[in-house]
Every structure is written in structure tokens, then in C-alpha cells.
Short mmCIF file of C-alpha atoms and ligand atoms in Angstrom, two decimals:
data_model
loop_
_atom_site.label_atom_id
_atom_site.label_comp_id
_atom_site.label_asym_id
_atom_site.label_seq_id
_atom_site.Cartn_x
_atom_site.Cartn_y
_atom_site.Cartn_z
CA MET A 4 0.68 -21.41 56.98
CA ASN A 5 -2.49 -23.27 56.25
CA ILE A 6 -2.31 -26.82 55.02
CA THR A 7 -5.23 -27.16 52.63
CA VAL A 8 -6.60 -30.35 51.12
CA THR A 9 -4.96 -29.54 47.81
CA LYS A 10 -2.80 -26.98 46.03
CA PRO A 11 -2.35 -26.70 42.29
CA PHE A 12 0.89 -27.91 40.74
CA MET A 13 2.90 -24.88 39.55
CA PRO A 14 5.42 -25.48 36.75
CA PRO A 15 8.55 -23.27 36.54
CA TYR A 16 7.34 -19.78 35.62
CA SER A 17 10.02 -19.39 32.94
CA ASP A 18 8.55 -22.38 31.03
CA PHE A 19 5.13 -20.79 30.92
CA LYS A 20 6.64 -17.43 29.94
CA ASN A 21 8.35 -19.01 26.93
CA TYR A 22 4.99 -20.24 25.70
CA LEU A 23 3.46 -16.79 26.31
CA GLU A 24 6.04 -15.19 24.05
CA GLY A 25 5.07 -17.58 21.26
CA ILE A 26 1.38 -16.81 21.77
CA TRP A 27 2.12 -13.06 21.56
CA SER A 28 4.10 -13.39 18.36
CA ARG A 29 1.49 -15.60 16.63
CA GLU A 30 -1.49 -13.53 17.83
CA TRP A 31 -3.50 -16.75 17.89
CA LEU A 32 -5.30 -17.14 21.21
CA THR A 33 -7.95 -19.82 20.79
CA ASN A 34 -9.86 -21.92 18.20
CA ASN A 35 -7.70 -24.96 17.57
CA GLY A 36 -4.35 -23.17 17.80
CA PRO A 37 -0.90 -24.75 17.47
CA LEU A 38 -0.37 -25.24 21.22
CA LEU A 39 -3.75 -26.91 21.56
CA ASN A 40 -2.84 -29.27 18.72
CA GLU A 41 0.52 -29.98 20.28
CA LEU A 42 -1.08 -30.73 23.65
CA GLU A 43 -3.65 -33.08 22.11
CA ILE A 44 -0.91 -35.00 20.30
CA LYS A 45 1.29 -35.19 23.40
CA LEU A 46 -1.65 -36.31 25.56
CA LYS A 47 -2.54 -39.03 23.05
CA GLU A 48 1.06 -40.25 23.09
CA HIS A 49 1.31 -40.01 26.87
CA LEU A 50 -1.92 -41.92 27.42
CA ASP A 51 -1.47 -44.18 24.40
CA VAL A 52 -5.06 -43.61 23.17
CA ASP A 53 -6.35 -43.28 19.60
CA HIS A 54 -8.59 -40.24 19.87
CA LEU A 55 -8.71 -37.34 22.32
CA LEU A 56 -10.20 -33.86 22.31
CA PHE A 57 -9.09 -31.08 24.67
CA LEU A 58 -12.12 -29.24 26.05
CA CYS A 59 -12.92 -26.28 28.28
CA ASN A 60 -13.66 -28.42 31.34
CA GLY A 61 -14.59 -31.87 32.60
CA THR A 62 -18.27 -31.09 33.06
CA VAL A 63 -18.84 -30.03 29.45
CA ALA A 64 -16.87 -33.19 28.56
CA ILE A 65 -19.57 -35.34 30.23
CA GLN A 66 -22.37 -33.35 28.62
CA ILE A 67 -20.83 -33.64 25.14
CA ALA A 68 -20.25 -37.39 25.66
CA ILE A 69 -23.93 -37.90 26.56
CA ARG A 70 -25.01 -35.90 23.50
CA ALA A 71 -22.59 -37.55 21.08
CA LEU A 72 -23.78 -41.02 22.14
CA ASP A 73 -27.36 -39.80 21.67
CA LEU A 74 -28.46 -40.97 25.10
CA VAL A 75 -32.04 -40.62 26.27
CA GLY A 76 -34.09 -42.13 29.11
CA GLU A 77 -32.30 -43.67 32.08
CA ILE A 78 -28.58 -43.64 32.75
CA ILE A 79 -27.26 -45.90 35.48
CA THR A 80 -24.76 -44.04 37.64
CA THR A 81 -23.05 -43.82 41.01
CA PRO A 82 -24.27 -41.84 44.03
CA PHE A 83 -20.67 -41.43 45.22
CA SER A 84 -19.02 -38.89 42.93
CA TYR A 85 -18.71 -35.18 42.43
CA VAL A 86 -22.05 -33.48 41.69
CA ALA A 87 -21.01 -32.85 38.05
CA THR A 88 -21.54 -36.54 37.23
CA THR A 89 -25.22 -36.46 38.16
CA SER A 90 -25.95 -32.86 37.23
CA SER A 91 -24.66 -33.47 33.69
CA ILE A 92 -27.11 -36.37 33.26
CA VAL A 93 -30.01 -34.22 34.45
CA TRP A 94 -28.77 -31.23 32.41
CA GLU A 95 -29.01 -33.45 29.33
CA ARG A 96 -32.60 -34.29 30.29
CA CYS A 97 -31.85 -37.91 31.15
CA ASP A 98 -32.77 -39.66 34.41
CA PRO A 99 -29.98 -40.76 36.75
CA VAL A 100 -30.60 -44.20 38.27
CA MET A 101 -28.33 -44.68 41.25
CA VAL A 102 -26.69 -48.02 41.91
CA ASP A 103 -24.97 -48.34 45.27
CA ILE A 104 -21.19 -48.61 45.66
CA CYS A 105 -18.78 -51.25 46.97
CA PRO A 106 -17.85 -50.25 50.52
CA ASP A 107 -14.18 -51.09 49.92
CA THR A 108 -13.35 -49.75 46.41
CA LEU A 109 -15.92 -46.91 46.69
CA ASN A 110 -16.85 -47.45 43.02
CA ILE A 111 -20.24 -48.48 41.62
CA ASP A 112 -21.02 -52.09 42.58
CA ALA A 113 -21.11 -53.85 39.21
CA SER A 114 -22.97 -56.81 40.70
CA LYS A 115 -25.95 -54.51 41.40
CA ILE A 116 -26.15 -52.92 37.95
CA GLU A 117 -28.24 -55.54 36.14
CA GLN A 118 -31.14 -55.34 38.57
CA ALA A 119 -31.39 -51.59 37.86
CA ILE A 120 -31.69 -51.98 34.08
CA THR A 121 -35.13 -51.26 32.61
CA GLU A 122 -36.35 -50.91 29.02
CA LYS A 123 -35.54 -47.19 29.30
CA THR A 124 -31.86 -47.70 30.20
CA THR A 125 -29.44 -46.50 27.52
CA ALA A 126 -26.10 -46.22 29.31
CA ILE A 127 -23.91 -46.64 32.36
CA LEU A 128 -22.02 -43.57 33.58
CA ALA A 129 -19.56 -44.60 36.28
CA THR A 130 -16.83 -42.66 38.07
CA HIS A 131 -13.35 -44.02 38.75
CA VAL A 132 -13.56 -42.69 42.29
CA PHE A 133 -10.37 -41.00 43.53
CA GLY A 134 -8.57 -42.52 40.52
CA ASN A 135 -9.34 -46.15 41.46
CA SER A 136 -10.49 -48.33 38.53
CA CYS A 137 -14.11 -49.39 38.36
CA ASP A 138 -14.66 -53.06 37.64
CA VAL A 139 -14.39 -52.22 33.93
CA ASP A 140 -14.47 -55.85 32.77
CA ALA A 141 -17.76 -56.58 34.54
CA ILE A 142 -19.27 -53.26 33.38
CA HIS A 143 -18.19 -53.94 29.80
CA ALA A 144 -19.79 -57.41 29.88
CA ILE A 145 -23.10 -56.02 31.22
CA ALA A 146 -23.10 -53.25 28.62
CA GLU A 147 -22.51 -55.74 25.79
CA LYS A 148 -25.24 -58.04 27.02
CA HIS A 149 -27.85 -55.28 27.32
CA ASN A 150 -26.66 -53.13 24.43
CA LEU A 151 -25.81 -50.13 26.62
CA LYS A 152 -23.18 -47.42 26.13
CA VAL A 153 -20.51 -46.86 28.77
CA ILE A 154 -19.15 -43.47 29.79
CA TYR A 155 -16.51 -43.21 32.48
CA ASP A 156 -16.17 -40.03 34.47
CA ALA A 157 -12.39 -40.36 34.62
CA ALA A 158 -11.87 -36.89 36.13
CA HIS A 159 -9.56 -38.43 38.76
CA ALA A 160 -8.01 -41.15 36.66
CA PHE A 161 -5.13 -39.43 34.85
CA GLY A 162 -2.04 -41.57 35.43
CA THR A 163 -3.86 -44.70 36.61
CA LEU A 164 -3.22 -47.86 34.60
CA TYR A 165 -5.57 -50.82 34.40
CA LYS A 166 -4.05 -54.01 33.01
CA GLY A 167 -1.07 -51.92 31.93
CA LYS A 168 -3.18 -49.50 29.86
CA SER A 169 -4.33 -45.97 30.74
CA LEU A 170 -7.66 -46.17 32.54
CA LEU A 171 -8.80 -43.38 30.20
CA ALA A 172 -8.72 -45.85 27.30
CA TYR A 173 -11.79 -47.75 28.60
CA GLY A 174 -15.48 -47.20 27.82
CA ASP A 175 -17.21 -45.82 24.74
CA VAL A 176 -16.14 -42.41 26.03
CA SER A 177 -13.96 -41.48 28.99
CA THR A 178 -14.14 -37.92 30.21
CA CYS A 179 -11.35 -36.23 32.10
CA SER A 180 -10.99 -32.99 34.03
CA PHE A 181 -7.84 -30.89 33.96
CA HIS A 182 -9.09 -28.49 36.63
CA SER A 183 -6.38 -26.93 38.83
CA THR A 184 -7.14 -29.29 41.70
CA LYS A 185 -6.53 -32.38 39.59
CA LEU A 186 -3.25 -34.28 39.42
CA PHE A 187 -2.55 -33.07 35.86
CA HIS A 188 -4.10 -29.68 35.15
CA THR A 189 -4.47 -26.92 32.55
CA VAL A 190 -5.93 -24.35 35.02
CA GLU A 191 -9.40 -25.13 33.65
CA GLY A 192 -9.79 -27.89 31.10
CA GLY A 193 -10.96 -31.34 30.28
CA ALA A 194 -10.95 -34.00 27.61
CA VAL A 195 -12.98 -36.70 25.97
CA ILE A 196 -11.29 -39.92 24.92
CA SER A 197 -12.96 -42.52 22.73
CA PRO A 198 -11.86 -45.55 20.76
CA HIS A 199 -14.58 -44.81 18.16
CA ALA A 200 -13.54 -42.42 15.36
CA SER A 201 -17.19 -41.65 14.51
CA VAL A 202 -18.04 -40.65 18.09
CA LEU A 203 -14.95 -38.48 18.23
CA LYS A 204 -15.91 -36.75 15.00
CA GLN A 205 -19.33 -36.00 16.46
CA MET A 206 -17.80 -34.63 19.66
CA ALA A 207 -15.33 -32.50 17.66
CA MET A 208 -18.27 -30.90 15.85
CA MET A 209 -20.21 -30.40 19.07
CA ARG A 210 -17.25 -28.74 20.78
CA ASN A 211 -17.22 -26.09 18.03
CA PHE A 212 -20.87 -24.95 17.79
CA GLY A 213 -21.72 -27.89 15.51
CA HIS A 214 -19.60 -26.58 12.63
CA SER A 215 -18.71 -29.26 10.09
CA SER A 216 -16.97 -26.61 7.98
CA ALA A 217 -16.77 -22.81 8.05
CA THR A 218 -20.18 -22.51 6.46
CA GLU A 219 -21.90 -25.81 7.31
CA PHE A 220 -23.36 -27.32 10.47
CA GLY A 221 -23.49 -31.06 11.06
CA SER A 222 -25.26 -31.06 14.44
CA VAL A 223 -26.36 -28.91 17.31
CA GLY A 224 -23.27 -27.81 19.19
CA ILE A 225 -21.92 -25.85 22.09
CA ASN A 226 -18.74 -23.92 22.83
CA GLY A 227 -16.53 -26.55 24.44
CA LYS A 228 -13.24 -25.17 23.10
CA ASN A 229 -10.19 -24.32 25.12
CA SER A 230 -7.47 -21.68 24.64
CA GLU A 231 -3.77 -21.49 23.81
CA PHE A 232 -3.07 -20.26 27.36
CA HIS A 233 -4.63 -23.35 28.90
CA ALA A 234 -2.87 -25.60 26.41
CA ALA A 235 0.43 -23.92 27.35
CA MET A 236 -0.12 -24.72 31.02
CA GLY A 237 -0.84 -28.31 30.03
CA LEU A 238 2.36 -28.54 27.97
CA CYS A 239 4.35 -27.19 30.94
CA ASN A 240 2.74 -29.60 33.40
CA LEU A 241 2.78 -32.76 31.29
CA LYS A 242 6.58 -32.97 31.57
CA HIS A 243 6.25 -33.21 35.34
CA VAL A 244 3.65 -36.00 35.49
CA PRO A 245 6.16 -38.78 36.37
CA ASP A 246 7.51 -36.64 39.21
CA ILE A 247 3.99 -35.68 40.35
CA LEU A 248 2.98 -39.37 40.48
CA SER A 249 6.06 -40.41 42.40
CA VAL A 250 5.76 -37.65 45.03
CA ARG A 251 2.10 -38.48 45.62
CA ARG A 252 2.95 -42.13 45.98
CA THR A 253 5.64 -41.42 48.58
CA LEU A 254 3.33 -39.13 50.59
CA SER A 255 0.42 -41.58 50.42
CA GLU A 256 2.55 -44.50 51.57
CA ARG A 257 3.76 -42.38 54.46
CA TYR A 258 0.17 -41.55 55.48
CA LYS A 259 -0.73 -45.21 55.29
CA SER A 260 2.16 -46.49 57.38
CA ASN A 261 1.57 -43.76 59.97
CA LEU A 262 -2.18 -44.42 60.26
CA GLU A 263 -2.24 -48.19 59.78
CA ASP A 264 -3.00 -49.14 63.38
CA LEU A 265 -5.83 -46.67 63.90
CA PRO A 266 -9.54 -47.45 63.46
CA ILE A 267 -9.50 -45.88 60.00
CA GLN A 268 -10.48 -47.51 56.72
CA PHE A 269 -8.58 -46.88 53.48
CA GLN A 270 -9.87 -47.24 49.93
CA LYS A 271 -9.16 -50.66 48.48
CA ILE A 272 -7.50 -50.42 45.10
CA GLN A 273 -9.05 -52.59 42.39
CA ALA A 274 -7.01 -55.61 41.21
CA LYS A 275 -4.75 -55.13 38.15
CA THR A 276 -4.62 -51.39 38.84
CA GLU A 277 -1.52 -49.23 39.02
CA TYR A 278 -2.94 -46.44 41.14
CA ASN A 279 -2.17 -42.72 40.58
CA TYR A 280 -2.48 -41.65 44.25
CA ALA A 281 -4.75 -38.80 43.20
CA TYR A 282 -6.33 -38.47 46.67
CA PHE A 283 -5.86 -39.80 50.18
CA PRO A 284 -9.36 -40.65 51.44
CA VAL A 285 -9.88 -41.98 54.98
CA ILE A 286 -13.10 -43.38 56.45
CA PHE A 287 -13.80 -43.07 60.17
CA GLU A 288 -16.00 -45.18 62.45
CA SER A 289 -18.67 -42.50 62.72
CA GLU A 290 -19.56 -39.06 61.43
CA ALA A 291 -19.23 -37.68 64.96
CA LYS A 292 -15.64 -38.88 65.26
CA MET A 293 -14.79 -37.53 61.84
CA LEU A 294 -16.30 -34.11 62.61
CA LYS A 295 -14.49 -33.92 65.93
CA LEU A 296 -11.20 -34.73 64.25
CA VAL A 297 -11.76 -32.15 61.50
CA GLU A 298 -12.45 -29.51 64.12
CA PHE A 299 -9.23 -30.43 65.92
CA LEU A 300 -7.19 -30.35 62.69
CA ASN A 301 -8.72 -26.98 61.75
CA LEU A 302 -7.48 -25.58 65.07
CA HIS A 303 -4.00 -26.49 63.88
CA SER A 304 -4.57 -24.84 60.47
CA ILE A 305 -5.02 -28.17 58.67
CA PHE A 306 -7.99 -28.31 56.34
CA PRO A 307 -8.97 -31.72 55.01
CA ARG A 308 -12.18 -31.83 52.97
CA ARG A 309 -15.42 -33.79 53.04
CA TYR A 310 -15.28 -35.40 49.64
CA PHE A 311 -17.80 -36.59 48.48
CA TYR A 312 -20.59 -35.34 50.68
CA PRO A 313 -23.55 -35.56 50.57
CA SER A 314 -24.44 -38.70 48.66
CA LEU A 315 -25.87 -37.68 45.28
CA THR A 316 -29.11 -39.51 46.13
CA LYS A 317 -29.82 -36.45 48.30
CA LEU A 318 -29.76 -33.91 45.47
CA PRO A 319 -33.00 -31.90 45.35
CA TYR A 320 -33.40 -32.54 41.62
CA VAL A 321 -32.94 -36.32 41.75
CA TYR A 322 -36.09 -38.30 42.39
CA GLU A 323 -36.05 -40.22 45.65
CA GLN A 324 -33.70 -43.21 45.57
CA SER A 325 -31.68 -44.91 48.22
CA ALA A 326 -28.08 -46.10 48.30
CA PRO A 327 -27.40 -46.98 51.94
CA ILE A 328 -23.70 -47.75 51.51
CA ALA A 329 -22.90 -44.52 49.66
CA GLU A 330 -25.02 -42.53 52.12
CA ASP A 331 -23.23 -44.08 55.09
CA ILE A 332 -19.71 -43.70 53.68
CA SER A 333 -20.24 -40.14 52.45
CA ARG A 334 -20.98 -39.13 56.05
CA ARG A 335 -17.76 -40.64 57.43
CA ILE A 336 -15.15 -39.92 54.75
CA ILE A 337 -12.66 -37.10 54.28
CA CYS A 338 -9.68 -36.54 51.99
CA LEU A 339 -6.46 -35.63 53.76
CA PRO A 340 -4.15 -32.95 52.34
CA LEU A 341 -2.18 -34.21 49.34
CA TYR A 342 -0.27 -32.00 46.92
CA HIS A 343 3.11 -31.81 45.25
CA THR A 344 4.76 -29.42 47.70
CA LEU A 345 3.43 -31.11 50.85
CA SER A 346 6.40 -32.43 52.81
CA ILE A 347 6.92 -35.77 54.56
CA GLU A 348 7.31 -33.78 57.81
CA GLU A 349 3.91 -32.21 57.28
CA VAL A 350 2.36 -35.62 56.65
CA ASP A 351 3.93 -36.85 59.88
CA MET A 352 2.61 -33.83 61.74
CA ILE A 353 -0.94 -34.33 60.39
CA CYS A 354 -0.78 -37.98 61.41
CA ARG A 355 0.42 -37.10 64.91
CA PHE A 356 -2.64 -34.87 65.36
CA ILE A 357 -4.92 -37.61 64.06
CA LYS A 358 -3.41 -40.17 66.45
CA GLN A 359 -3.66 -37.72 69.33
CA GLU A 360 -7.32 -37.01 68.68
CA LEU A 361 -8.39 -40.61 67.99
CA SER A 362 -6.59 -41.98 71.07
CA CYS A 363 -8.14 -39.53 73.56
CA GLU A 364 -11.60 -41.06 73.47
C1 PLP B 477 -13.58 -32.29 38.96
C2 PLP B 477 -14.63 -33.28 38.62
C3 PLP B 477 -15.54 -33.08 37.57
C4 PLP B 477 -15.70 -31.76 36.87
O1 PLP B 477 -14.61 -31.31 36.21
P1 PLP B 477 -14.47 -29.74 35.90
O2 PLP B 477 -13.26 -29.71 35.01
O3 PLP B 477 -14.25 -29.04 37.19
O4 PLP B 477 -15.70 -29.31 35.21
C5 PLP B 477 -16.41 -34.11 37.23
N1 PLP B 477 -16.40 -35.27 37.91
C6 PLP B 477 -15.56 -35.50 38.94
C7 PLP B 477 -15.60 -36.82 39.62
C8 PLP B 477 -14.67 -34.50 39.35
O5 PLP B 477 -13.88 -34.70 40.40
#
């Protein structure tokens, strides 16, 4: 059996089947159906946020957020994220300006943001990397001072709390992904969360082709809707979030105690953060050592993943910029397998292989 970097959480099949029966009897498959409404309400309660929209995925969520905030010109962002963060900026015809990351938290270095602001800057789009909080207080202060909008790519941040509040509650808009590989998933899916009712109203219109009523259009829009089937998966999975978080925590702590004495660096969790253990990233001394280890693990049917590689400064459609810390770390980092059905014994076995390989230098 292969041990892959991740596996989707599967709720009890009978739960999903119950929802399917309801869908069949109502004959209502998409377009703001009852399950979608129920999921949005339950997510708002779960996250304790004012406004949330369930969308088709986390990439369209970023694109709609950029549109709804009417951003143009330059958007300050991180080179260490999934490609969707940068590609969405470029897709919306804005220019990504990369600010390097902190080598310990792996998030955008807030102390370097101000020097990147120009008269064309309209926003900061930062990622809570691997579910670890950005320095949201510092970013908020900079945004206030320079009159910039803040979007958080919170694709990894479901379940993380900052100062006791869901990390998704921060920023002018937070975007989330509910893709199958994420901690909480709806097969495919995403969300936008915003404290501003007016921005939410705009995003609600944009998600549905710009309709403001059946016969009127309030803005240009896109199809960002999601279906009753996806909402049903979300309703099944939401019940298991406390269990999902606790299993990931146990596995992550086991990894950490097993690997503590090796020349491996772990991500430093931001102060005042209750972390969701979404990923288990490890940074090696060199790319060569990391590649050699991955090859060795692959021989034993263990498949960690290079995440995130390459640094987004290297994208062919981003004008030449440099971010030495992100470029260096992206070459040396991998995420170790972490999923709900991974066992403690498997974690121990993976760690034994890592120790074996790193000690035979
Ligand atoms: C998964 C992910 C996305 C994209 O989400 P999709 O739902 O797959 O479109 C965006 N940003 C980050 C950081 C992600 O990990």
C-alpha cells in the first residue's frame, strides 16, 4: 500500500446516501438549493463569521474577491504559496509584487511590505501558509496606513484560531478552498468570507453571473456557484472537524517528537495561534539531501510532496523579481504524509526511514 502525502477524508457512506435521497426527492440540484443554504449557515456558525458564500472552488474565490474589491495595478503578495494565489492576480490583470517570507513562519514578512508599496499598490494578498497565521496585526496596520485592501488566501486555514477567533475572520476578504485535499472538504469547493456586507453582496452577485434579480444585472459576473451534491459532502464532513483536527494534532506531535534531534527545521507557528495541523512541512539542510531522502522514501512506497516548489518568482508570466528566502526554502522543503487514516505506526515507520537515511551520510 502506498502512503501518499494526503488522502481525502471520507465520511460514513450512509450519511452521504441520506442526503442523496433528499436531493432525488426535491429534484433540486444546484442554484442556491436548501443544502447549500444549510451548509452556509452551519459554516458561519462553526467559524463564527458574519458573512460567507460557498463557491465552486478556492481559485474562483480569490478571483471574485479581487473583482469585488475593484483592485487594479499592483497587489503585494507572497512568493511562497500555491500557484493559484499568483495566477489569480495575473488572471485579473493585476501585477503581483512579491515580498519575501520569514524563514521561520514561512509567511510573508510584514516588515518588508512597506518598502514594496508604490503609488500603484491597491492591496495585499497574503497566504496563511500551511494554516499558520500571517502577522495579521502588522498587515492590518500597514493596510490602514496606506489605504490598501487585504485579502487572505486562507485555503489552508480552516480550523486555525488567531487570538481565539477563526483565522478566516480576518482581512477585507478571506478566501478558502474546500478541495478534497484540504482538511475540511466538499470534493471541490471554496468560500469567501468578509466582514463587509456590501462586499459580500457584490460577491454574491458576481458568483451568479451578475444577476441582481431574475431579470436584472448589477455587475459583470461569472459562474462561481456550487451544487447540492458538494454541499451534502460538506454537511457530512463538518460534523467530523473536531475529530479531524485532533487526529492531525496527534500525528503531527508524533512526527515532531520522532524527528526532533535530526537536522530538520519545522515551521514556527505564529504567536497567539491555535494551529490546525493542516500539513507537516519539514525543511532539510540542502536540496540534495532532501531529494536523496525522497528517493529513499519512494523506494519504500512513501510519497511526500514538494510543496511549494518552485518559488512563484519563477513563474514564466511574472516579471523578474527576487525573493531569496522563498527561493531557498522552496528548494529544501517537503510535506510529509498527513491524513485522517494515517496511523501512529505508519508515522513511526516513516520517521525510522528518515532517521536511517539522514544518519548514513
Ligand atoms: C488549494 C489552494 C488554492 C486553490 O483552491 P482550489 O479549491 O483547488 O481552487 C489556493 N491557494 C492555496 C494556498 C491552496 O492550497
